[in-house]
Amino acid sequence: MRLTILTTGGTIEKTYNERDGSLRNYHTILPQMLSTLRLPDLEVTYEQVVFKDSLEMTSADRARILEATREARRRSDAVVILHGTDTLAETGSLLDRELSPLGVPVILTGAMRPYEFRDTDALQNVTEALLAAKLVPAGVYVAMHNRVLRFPDVVKDRERLTFRKP
Amino acid sequence: MRLTILTTGGTIEKTYNERDGSLRNYHTILPQMLSTLRLPDLEVTYEQVVFKDSLEMTSADRARILEATREARRRSDAVVILHGTDTLAETGSLLDRELSPLGVPVILTGAMRPYEFRDTDALQNVTEALLAAKLVPAGVYVAMHNRVLRFPDVVKDRERLTFRKP
Amino acid sequence: MRLTILTTGGTIEKTYNERDGSLRNYHTILPQMLSTLRLPDLEVTYEQVVFKDSLEMTSADRARILEATREARRRSDAVVILHGTDTLAETGSLLDRELSPLGVPVILTGAMRPYEFRDTDALQNVTEALLAAKLVPAGVYVAMHNRVLRFPDVVKDRERLTFRKP
Amino acid sequence: MRLTILTTGGTIEKTYNERDGSLRNYHTILPQMLSTLRLPDLEVTYEQVVFKDSLEMTSADRARILEATREARRRSDAVVILHGTDTLAETGSLLDRELSPLGVPVILTGAMRPYEFRDTDALQNVTEALLAAKLVPAGVYVAMHNRVLRFPDVVKDRERLTFRKP
């Protein structure tokens, strides 16, 4: 199965800078994450589309994600997108609205705690996104915390720090 | 969602004994594994049915797993079974043959490397089994290494150390 | 051996807040760190003296650390102090100047990367500080990165991100 | 500082074989262990002298360790030896008896739980051995569990699973 992973940054990919003590989107750690998983069936290609905290995403950034997803679905059986959780629902709604009919599953995911931390939820969420990519019909979804929710009408639950249907 | 996890031991649950240097099925580490995952929707109950290397399983052990699965599906929306990989396919075939119609998904999983090791595949496989339990229709499956395979006709690939269809 | 550990915060004890994405000195993780080490000889007591980024330490904070160290050495065979690295050398110099004769080893340590990160140097440095506390004569030291340096005349090497003699 | 590390195998370096489920001394993981530590002062060279469970060591094996240590001290400021704990005291006594005067510190260490396990004591013990190598006078020692004990008269405490003086 050919899978394209688009990374856009967000909490999941924030890394620590020892010189100034900051935690930011410096570089992707997607290859490290993937190297810890066993994925014998997947031919993965990945691409860094934008790379920032999703609170700082502009509509131009979202247009680039839309365009990259449009391209990726042509050459892939599924698309996974790493994204900051704060505006993930906004991007998901846009993709759902603009990319119809989709043809392939497009799964967004991210994390509440960066991958570099011991107690991260990043690996759980990426594992779930990669499995959902094989199991669900064409559509735009968020996969996180043992849930796969289909757009539209997905919101971040800021109280419980996860995603839900309204 | 009400989920029952039945553990039967196997490599995934082998732990190290510092007194004699052995690696065996001493006690379940399922609670530790689950505590590292975020599962806001699941009401999990778990039960230790048998607890051994699956090469040592007798037909009486398999009859107990069959009976425990029959019971569990009555009070659960899905059943996950931790099992040694060496005879997982044998148990899966038995459940598939004897429990028709199933009514709920029954997902077997395990690991090639025990959970206690740094480079284990246990968390990936358990994460996948717990997600498959929500996504697939009633049936008996193995979930492992980004694959969800439905019984019958599932075999362990002893060369590549995973499961596949023949 | 009776050991007192004073924590003052700093990078080593910064933890992640999932609500706002900040990395700060919220609460001590000293008990978690110690629980991963095997210390059959040590009777450890610990105390949170101040708890902040060491760049924000005031002279009043340093006076409290001085006083806490003075107290701790009366009831302990050695004292270990967790401290931010940015002004660790300043606190070490103060203790060295004001606490003569010391009577016991006083070992400062910290980390370039918080304990909560996978690739932290926190456990190495704490392990070294706890061993130095048993091996060195009375005096004020920093233990970090396989070095034990005695005050006065210890500086942070901001290029190589460690401590050295000038 | 020039340090030679001799590895002889033992529990610390046992690794898991996914094909047969065994835990044995297959290959050294010393480079992986060292890569997780920050050692800016050390020029480390290492050598695999013998490689086995220390219960299987013969007197010929011990003679090779003695010879390798004799060689290593000529070109090093200190020598660290990884060794199985079951007969570590026997090897330490031999080195202490035969290598007088030593000229440099020789520090033996090992682990009760292999490095590949999450809850290993391997990194603590190696960290301690590498620091003891810088702090103690010439002599043969075991460094483990926050203790540095000088030969002769060191025994494994099989009840508490550590080393002690009789």
XYZ file of C-alpha atoms in Angstrom:
664
model
C 0.000 0.000 0.000
C 1.353 3.413 -0.985
C 0.968 5.956 1.800
C 1.919 9.627 1.768
C 2.504 11.385 5.086
C 2.357 15.167 4.979
C 3.781 16.916 8.009
C 2.776 20.448 8.924
C 4.462 20.634 12.358
C 2.429 21.172 15.505
C 2.995 19.897 19.042
C 3.758 16.343 17.899
C 6.936 17.506 16.130
C 8.164 20.138 18.599
C 11.753 19.578 19.687
C 13.886 21.042 22.460
C 16.673 23.544 21.915
C 19.324 23.177 24.604
C 20.827 26.600 23.899
C 17.772 28.678 24.751
C 15.455 26.165 26.431
C 12.710 26.618 23.841
C 10.364 23.947 22.486
C 9.526 24.630 18.829
C 9.034 23.162 15.378
C 12.722 23.005 14.398
C 12.860 19.870 12.252
C 10.706 16.842 11.554
C 11.130 13.729 13.699
C 8.863 11.662 11.479
C 11.681 9.304 10.361
C 12.552 8.528 14.011
C 8.892 7.878 14.824
C 8.409 5.588 11.827
C 11.618 3.679 12.595
C 10.074 2.477 15.877
C 7.056 0.931 14.128
C 6.818 -2.304 12.123
C 5.111 -1.514 8.829
C 5.924 -4.356 6.425
C 3.140 -3.495 3.946
C 3.570 0.250 3.657
C 5.537 2.145 1.072
C 5.775 5.463 2.874
C 6.798 8.738 1.306
C 6.650 11.908 3.335
C 6.736 15.595 2.661
C 7.055 18.679 4.862
C 4.384 21.073 3.608
C 4.473 23.809 6.224
C 6.110 23.465 9.629
C 4.723 25.502 12.482
C 2.510 25.727 15.535
C -0.980 25.439 14.109
C -2.060 28.616 15.928
C 0.267 30.467 13.548
C -1.121 28.901 10.376
C -2.371 31.365 7.781
C -4.966 30.758 5.100
C -2.058 30.594 2.639
C -0.587 27.731 4.694
C -3.906 25.918 4.635
C -4.132 26.416 0.884
C -0.724 24.736 0.562
C -1.900 21.790 2.668
C -4.998 21.514 0.477
C -2.865 21.523 -2.646
C -0.367 18.987 -1.247
C -3.216 16.671 -0.245
C -4.764 16.975 -3.707
C -1.422 15.955 -5.216
C -0.724 13.182 -2.708
C -4.016 11.354 -3.219
C -3.210 10.916 -6.909
C -0.160 8.782 -6.205
C -1.250 7.166 -2.894
C -3.814 4.752 -1.505
C -4.163 6.939 1.593
C -2.827 10.213 3.024
C -1.885 10.890 6.669
C -1.347 14.489 7.836
C 0.507 15.466 11.022
C -0.972 18.709 12.304
C -1.120 20.869 15.436
C -4.309 20.159 17.373
C -5.359 23.775 17.926
C -6.533 24.313 14.355
C -6.615 20.711 13.096
C -10.413 20.811 12.910
C -10.262 23.914 10.731
C -7.898 22.256 8.246
C -9.911 19.033 8.300
C -13.118 20.919 7.499
C -11.415 22.689 4.619
C -10.104 19.432 3.125
C -13.492 17.780 3.555
C -15.262 20.693 1.821
C -12.805 21.204 -1.047
C -11.674 17.688 -1.948
C -14.943 16.008 -2.851
C -15.002 13.277 -4.083
C -11.849 12.255 -2.225
C -11.150 8.813 -3.625
C -8.868 7.865 -0.695
C -8.886 8.147 3.109
C -7.198 11.300 4.450
C -6.349 10.937 8.144
C -5.236 13.862 10.273
C -3.450 13.285 13.553
C -1.232 15.053 16.063
C -0.447 14.903 19.770
C -1.129 16.648 23.045
C 2.488 16.048 24.134
C 5.477 16.160 21.758
C 7.046 12.919 20.544
C 10.317 13.765 22.308
C 8.673 13.353 25.741
C 8.606 10.015 27.574
C 4.845 10.134 28.118
C 3.896 11.307 24.659
C 0.701 10.228 22.925
C 2.408 10.726 19.548
C 3.213 7.072 18.840
C -0.282 5.930 19.811
C -1.850 8.506 17.517
C 0.461 7.854 14.560
C -0.081 4.096 14.955
C -3.832 4.678 14.923
C -3.686 6.993 11.909
C -1.614 4.464 9.953
C -4.075 1.690 10.753
C -7.157 3.802 10.067
C -5.623 4.604 6.672
C -6.019 0.914 5.840
C -9.460 0.329 7.354
C -11.749 3.282 6.668
C -13.507 4.275 3.421
C -12.571 7.434 1.500
C -13.212 10.538 3.610
C -11.448 13.045 5.876
C -10.913 11.917 9.496
C -9.006 12.658 12.658
C -7.485 9.583 14.370
C -6.418 10.096 17.962
C -6.841 8.480 21.389
C -8.556 5.327 20.121
C -11.104 7.342 18.129
C -11.518 7.809 14.385
C -13.909 10.702 13.724
C -15.130 11.687 10.291
C -15.400 15.287 9.127
C -17.388 17.501 9.038
C -18.364 18.359 12.615
C -15.265 17.435 14.553
C -14.111 19.710 17.375
C -11.210 19.825 19.817
C -12.446 19.116 23.332
C -10.324 21.670 25.184
C -11.471 20.413 28.558
C -10.534 16.759 28.050
C -7.708 17.497 25.569
C -8.871 15.280 22.750
C -11.232 15.427 19.734
C -14.951 14.668 19.691
C -18.163 15.117 17.743
C -20.163 18.144 18.984
C -17.700 1.166 24.438
C -17.337 -1.906 26.652
C -14.212 -3.898 25.820
C -13.018 -7.142 27.387
C -9.345 -8.042 27.115
C -8.503 -11.687 27.725
C -4.847 -12.415 28.327
C -3.378 -15.853 27.748
C 0.323 -14.962 28.165
C 2.766 -15.408 25.303
C 5.862 -13.416 24.395
C 4.121 -10.052 24.803
C 3.705 -10.663 28.557
C 7.014 -12.371 29.342
C 8.919 -10.719 32.178
C 12.459 -11.045 33.466
C 13.404 -12.796 36.694
C 16.570 -11.261 38.137
C 17.231 -14.246 40.412
C 17.661 -16.840 37.699
C 17.895 -14.765 34.517
C 14.834 -16.378 32.941
C 12.212 -14.713 30.750
C 8.782 -16.241 31.351
C 5.076 -15.611 31.802
C 5.209 -14.689 35.499
C 2.456 -12.077 35.795
C 0.404 -9.897 33.479
C 1.711 -6.441 32.557
C -1.531 -5.474 30.838
C -2.361 -2.719 33.375
C 1.057 -1.096 32.789
C 0.579 -1.263 29.015
C -2.914 0.221 29.171
C -1.782 3.003 31.505
C 0.490 4.347 28.760
C -2.397 4.710 26.282
C -5.147 7.342 26.148
C -8.471 5.535 25.849
C -11.191 8.004 26.889
C -14.055 6.007 25.334
C -13.232 2.524 26.518
C -14.568 0.759 29.576
C -11.974 -1.985 29.789
C -12.278 -5.117 31.888
C -9.616 -7.781 31.638
C -9.265 -11.382 32.633
C -6.341 -13.818 32.749
C -7.650 -17.012 31.168
C -4.509 -19.090 30.862
C -0.983 -17.718 31.135
C 1.773 -19.477 29.270
C 3.997 -19.702 26.235
C 1.599 -20.590 23.446
C 3.784 -23.559 22.427
C 2.746 -25.144 25.731
C -0.989 -24.609 25.258
C -3.115 -27.764 25.452
C -6.499 -28.344 23.881
C -7.961 -27.881 27.365
C -6.366 -24.396 27.469
C -7.859 -23.566 24.094
C -11.266 -24.791 25.270
C -11.001 -22.360 28.196
C -10.159 -19.492 25.833
C -13.144 -20.440 23.683
C -15.421 -20.465 26.720
C -14.055 -17.160 28.064
C -14.544 -15.521 24.670
C -18.112 -16.831 24.487
C -18.802 -15.278 27.892
C -17.001 -12.019 27.156
C -18.889 -11.227 23.955
C -22.185 -11.288 25.891
C -21.204 -8.341 28.054
C -18.872 -6.502 25.609
C -18.956 -4.610 22.328
C -15.642 -6.197 21.356
C -13.079 -8.694 22.698
C -9.276 -8.424 22.444
C -7.123 -11.474 23.208
C -3.383 -11.327 24.003
C -1.786 -14.549 22.810
C 1.593 -16.046 22.015
C 2.302 -15.851 18.294
C 3.435 -19.446 17.807
C -0.056 -20.929 18.044
C -2.175 -17.771 17.726
C -3.416 -18.886 14.314
C -4.593 -22.183 15.764
C -6.626 -20.463 18.490
C -7.996 -17.919 16.013
C -9.168 -20.684 13.690
C -10.883 -22.462 16.581
C -12.722 -19.307 17.682
C -13.717 -18.529 14.112
C -15.097 -22.063 13.623
C -16.890 -22.436 16.947
C -18.304 -18.987 17.650
C -20.497 -18.395 14.616
C -22.354 -16.053 14.487
C -20.001 -13.933 16.569
C -21.978 -10.752 17.058
C -18.870 -8.711 17.966
C -15.287 -8.290 16.711
C -12.753 -10.593 18.386
C -9.191 -9.357 17.836
C -6.153 -11.448 18.685
C -2.765 -9.821 19.087
C 0.660 -10.466 20.604
C 4.250 -9.433 20.040
C 7.534 -10.655 18.613
C 9.428 -8.952 21.462
C 8.129 -8.728 25.050
C 6.621 -5.476 26.302
C 9.407 -5.088 28.873
C 11.988 -4.491 26.131
C 12.798 -1.012 24.822
C 12.244 -1.982 21.187
C 9.086 -3.986 21.699
C 6.296 -4.115 19.149
C 3.793 -4.763 21.966
C 2.436 -1.235 22.265
C 2.024 -0.870 18.502
C 0.116 -4.153 18.325
C -2.110 -3.479 21.338
C -2.864 0.026 20.010
C -3.833 -1.510 16.674
C -5.976 -4.230 18.269
C -7.836 -1.649 20.373
C -8.523 0.490 17.315
C -9.504 -2.442 15.111
C -11.981 -3.431 17.838
C -13.818 -0.189 17.066
C -13.567 -0.249 13.284
C -14.104 -3.763 11.960
C -17.354 -5.752 11.630
C -18.023 -8.866 13.726
C -15.464 -11.590 12.992
C -12.207 -13.090 14.311
C -9.016 -11.215 13.374
C -5.356 -10.839 14.174
C -4.139 -7.223 14.412
C -0.376 -6.741 14.249
C 2.249 -4.705 12.383
C -0.238 -2.390 10.651
C -2.297 -5.332 9.379
C -5.747 -6.566 10.364
C -6.302 -10.058 8.930
C -9.570 -11.943 9.176
C -9.789 -15.643 9.975
C -9.869 -18.270 8.584
C -6.637 -18.661 6.622
C -4.180 -16.632 8.655
C -0.662 -17.967 9.170
C 2.453 -16.873 11.031
C 5.163 -15.867 8.570
C 8.143 -17.406 10.372
C 10.586 -15.888 7.930
C 9.454 -12.275 8.289
C 8.174 -12.682 11.872
C 4.661 -11.413 11.340
C 1.245 -12.712 10.229
C -0.068 -12.984 6.675
C -2.689 -14.579 4.474
C -1.346 -17.740 2.762
C 24.478 7.006 54.427
C 22.095 9.909 55.048
C 21.714 12.123 51.999
C 19.671 15.287 51.644
C 18.629 16.406 48.165
C 17.574 20.037 47.855
C 15.738 20.911 44.686
C 15.595 24.446 43.364
C 14.005 23.723 39.971
C 15.840 24.517 36.743
C 15.754 22.759 33.374
C 16.118 19.287 34.907
C 12.712 19.597 36.603
C 10.764 21.407 33.881
C 7.541 19.644 32.921
C 5.109 20.068 30.052
C 1.665 21.609 30.377
C -0.687 20.148 27.761
C -3.197 22.972 28.142
C -0.940 25.797 27.024
C 2.074 23.978 25.578
C 4.507 25.544 28.055
C 7.554 23.903 29.649
C 8.070 25.196 33.184
C 8.930 24.348 36.770
C 5.473 23.152 37.818
C 6.265 20.384 40.306
C 9.248 18.279 41.292
C 9.857 14.980 39.486
C 12.632 13.977 41.894
C 10.674 10.996 43.307
C 10.148 9.596 39.795
C 13.842 10.029 38.982
C 14.968 8.355 42.196
C 12.523 5.472 41.707
C 14.417 4.457 38.549
C 17.735 4.135 40.398
C 18.923 1.371 42.744
C 20.250 3.017 45.905
C 20.314 0.341 48.621
C 22.640 2.286 50.943
C 21.072 5.728 50.816
C 18.551 7.180 53.229
C 17.333 10.032 51.075
C 15.311 12.982 52.300
C 14.484 15.793 49.921
C 13.244 19.320 50.190
C 12.012 21.876 47.675
C 13.768 25.119 48.613
C 12.883 27.371 45.716
C 11.502 26.160 42.395
C 12.232 28.218 39.313
C 14.312 28.778 36.232
C 17.706 29.756 37.619
C 17.758 32.903 35.445
C 14.931 34.184 37.655
C 16.659 33.484 40.958
C 17.027 36.488 43.250
C 19.623 37.005 45.942
C 16.868 36.210 48.440
C 16.410 32.817 46.724
C 20.133 32.162 46.930
C 20.114 33.118 50.604
C 17.404 30.492 51.162
C 19.487 27.853 49.360
C 22.480 28.808 51.516
C 20.402 28.477 54.663
C 18.846 25.163 53.581
C 22.287 23.748 52.788
C 23.607 24.897 56.173
C 20.729 23.053 57.836
C 20.972 19.961 55.658
C 24.652 19.309 56.304
C 23.966 19.048 60.052
C 21.754 16.000 59.621
C 23.349 14.468 56.494
C 26.563 12.837 55.339
C 26.268 14.675 52.021
C 24.019 17.184 50.254
C 22.973 17.140 46.569
C 21.367 20.238 45.025
C 19.352 20.228 41.778
C 19.768 23.619 40.118
C 19.284 25.352 36.776
C 22.562 25.464 34.875
C 22.439 29.139 33.914
C 23.335 30.407 37.386
C 24.502 27.177 39.025
C 28.071 28.480 39.133
C 26.932 31.593 40.984
C 25.138 29.560 43.666
C 28.059 27.149 43.925
C 30.489 30.010 44.460
C 28.278 31.481 47.165
C 28.020 28.154 49.019
C 31.766 27.606 48.719
C 32.499 31.084 50.107
C 29.977 31.114 52.925
C 29.959 27.553 54.236
C 33.585 27.071 55.260
C 34.444 24.657 56.779
C 31.830 22.507 55.096
C 32.212 19.202 56.881
C 30.413 17.269 54.108
C 30.390 17.122 50.284
C 27.849 19.439 48.646
C 27.219 18.417 45.015
C 25.285 20.597 42.604
C 23.841 19.143 39.445
C 21.213 19.823 36.788
C 20.590 19.038 33.129
C 20.745 20.536 29.669
C 17.519 18.730 28.714
C 14.609 18.160 31.114
C 14.121 14.753 32.716
C 10.787 14.318 30.921
C 12.519 14.074 27.526
C 13.666 10.747 26.088
C 17.208 11.960 25.454
C 17.684 13.746 28.748
C 21.032 13.931 30.528
C 19.180 14.218 33.863
C 19.545 10.608 34.977
C 23.241 10.516 34.082
C 23.879 13.691 36.052
C 21.842 12.678 39.104
C 23.533 9.244 39.105
C 26.912 10.983 39.020
C 25.990 13.454 41.753
C 24.780 10.632 44.013
C 28.000 8.694 43.474
C 30.249 11.733 43.875
C 28.483 12.381 47.189
C 29.995 9.107 48.421
C 33.461 9.467 46.923
C 34.704 13.055 47.236
C 36.005 14.879 50.317
C 34.101 17.790 51.905
C 33.769 20.691 49.456
C 31.354 22.248 46.951
C 31.250 20.631 43.507
C 29.280 20.387 40.305
C 28.837 16.820 38.964
C 27.730 16.561 35.342
C 28.707 14.798 32.100
C 31.296 12.494 33.680
C 33.045 15.416 35.399
C 33.206 16.390 39.073
C 34.567 19.946 39.374
C 35.365 21.633 42.685
C 34.473 25.243 43.423
C 35.665 27.970 43.246
C 36.377 28.678 39.577
C 33.750 26.640 37.797
C 31.999 28.114 34.760
C 29.257 27.042 32.378
C 30.703 26.383 28.932
C 27.930 27.930 26.857
C 29.471 26.718 23.629
C 29.708 23.036 24.544
C 26.754 23.118 26.955
C 28.530 21.685 29.989
C 30.654 22.900 32.925
C 34.414 23.372 32.987
C 37.301 24.989 34.827
C 38.266 28.355 33.267
C 41.350 10.948 29.710
C 41.992 7.697 27.858
C 39.649 4.929 28.955
C 39.556 1.322 27.780
C 36.354 -0.648 28.210
C 36.687 -4.422 28.021
C 33.464 -6.313 27.569
C 33.122 -9.955 28.544
C 29.352 -10.315 28.111
C 27.096 -11.185 31.037
C 23.524 -10.164 31.779
C 24.141 -6.491 30.954
C 24.788 -7.362 27.291
C 22.189 -10.087 26.765
C 19.904 -9.430 23.800
C 16.667 -10.983 22.609
C 16.373 -13.291 19.608
C 12.919 -12.985 18.051
C 13.261 -16.256 16.144
C 13.601 -18.550 19.142
C 12.674 -16.312 22.077
C 16.064 -16.707 23.765
C 17.994 -14.065 25.707
C 21.745 -14.508 25.223
C 25.081 -12.812 24.632
C 24.733 -12.380 20.869
C 26.547 -9.093 20.264
C 27.779 -6.135 22.275
C 25.442 -3.185 22.833
C 28.191 -1.066 24.372
C 28.157 1.506 21.525
C 24.390 2.045 21.990
C 24.823 2.453 25.751
C 27.688 4.921 25.372
C 25.776 6.936 22.763
C 23.161 7.803 25.387
C 25.744 9.325 27.758
C 27.535 12.689 27.545
C 31.247 12.043 27.991
C 33.089 15.108 26.641
C 36.400 14.279 28.358
C 36.726 10.613 27.572
C 38.600 9.016 24.702
C 36.991 5.595 24.840
C 38.306 2.506 23.110
C 36.612 -0.822 23.682
C 37.412 -4.436 23.091
C 35.403 -7.655 23.305
C 37.624 -10.100 25.203
C 35.277 -13.001 25.799
C 31.499 -12.845 25.438
C 29.389 -15.168 27.534
C 27.288 -15.715 30.607
C 29.803 -15.514 33.441
C 28.625 -18.876 34.824
C 30.181 -20.414 31.714
C 33.544 -18.691 32.050
C 36.538 -21.006 32.185
C 39.896 -20.327 33.758
C 41.213 -19.822 30.222
C 38.631 -17.049 29.748
C 39.710 -15.423 32.970
C 43.348 -15.644 31.890
C 42.403 -13.767 28.702
C 40.664 -11.062 30.743
C 43.749 -10.777 32.951
C 45.967 -10.434 29.893
C 43.670 -7.896 28.207
C 43.566 -5.812 31.380
C 47.355 -5.917 31.657
C 47.592 -4.612 28.088
C 44.850 -2.017 28.482
C 46.345 -0.332 31.536
C 49.525 0.436 29.584
C 47.720 2.669 27.137
C 44.883 3.961 29.376
C 44.315 6.133 32.425
C 41.635 3.705 33.617
C 40.017 0.403 32.608
C 36.315 -0.501 32.894
C 35.230 -4.143 32.514
C 31.659 -5.266 31.759
C 31.122 -8.675 33.333
C 28.353 -11.058 34.353
C 27.572 -10.683 38.051
C 27.599 -14.366 38.947
C 31.375 -14.694 38.817
C 32.403 -11.031 38.742
C 33.858 -11.315 42.245
C 36.043 -14.218 41.142
C 37.470 -12.263 38.207
C 37.932 -9.155 40.365
C 39.869 -11.148 42.957
C 42.100 -12.598 40.269
C 42.885 -9.181 38.780
C 43.546 -7.752 42.231
C 45.937 -10.578 43.078
C 47.809 -10.749 39.801
C 48.094 -7.133 38.665
C 49.977 -5.563 41.568
C 50.987 -2.751 41.398
C 48.114 -1.706 39.154
C 49.008 1.863 38.284
C 45.432 2.709 37.208
C 41.884 2.124 38.475
C 40.222 -1.029 37.107
C 36.438 -0.901 37.574
C 34.209 -3.927 37.018
C 30.509 -3.501 36.489
C 27.473 -5.325 35.119
C 23.722 -5.414 35.625
C 20.978 -7.440 37.232
C 18.695 -6.746 34.254
C 19.908 -6.519 30.639
C 20.355 -3.107 29.004
C 17.632 -3.905 26.461
C 14.947 -3.847 29.179
C 13.071 -0.670 30.118
C 13.844 -1.013 33.818
C 17.470 -1.979 33.464
C 20.122 -0.942 35.966
C 22.741 -1.088 33.190
C 22.940 2.636 32.470
C 23.152 3.523 36.158
C 25.981 1.043 36.670
C 27.933 2.047 33.565
C 27.539 5.729 34.492
C 28.887 4.950 37.960
C 31.785 2.879 36.632
C 32.789 5.656 34.219
C 32.720 8.237 37.019
C 34.520 6.012 39.517
C 37.236 5.556 36.878
C 37.962 9.279 37.248
C 37.664 9.568 41.029
C 39.243 6.555 42.735
C 42.948 5.716 43.223
C 44.605 2.762 41.465
C 43.005 -0.532 42.528
C 40.404 -3.095 41.434
C 36.767 -2.225 42.219
C 33.199 -3.102 41.446
C 30.907 -0.088 40.838
C 27.186 -0.797 40.988
C 24.033 0.514 42.665
C 25.629 3.661 44.079
C 28.475 1.672 45.657
C 32.165 1.474 44.758
C 33.746 -1.485 46.565
C 37.454 -2.258 46.484
C 38.836 -5.777 46.072
C 39.702 -8.090 47.756
C 36.725 -9.257 49.791
C 33.788 -8.322 47.592
C 30.859 -10.754 47.309
C 27.604 -10.889 45.383
C 24.671 -10.523 47.768
C 22.349 -13.097 46.198
C 19.513 -12.160 48.497
C 19.468 -8.427 47.722
C 20.868 -8.825 44.176
C 23.804 -6.465 44.511
C 27.445 -6.500 45.695
C 28.710 -5.951 49.241
C 31.648 -6.410 51.555
C 31.334 -9.623 53.630
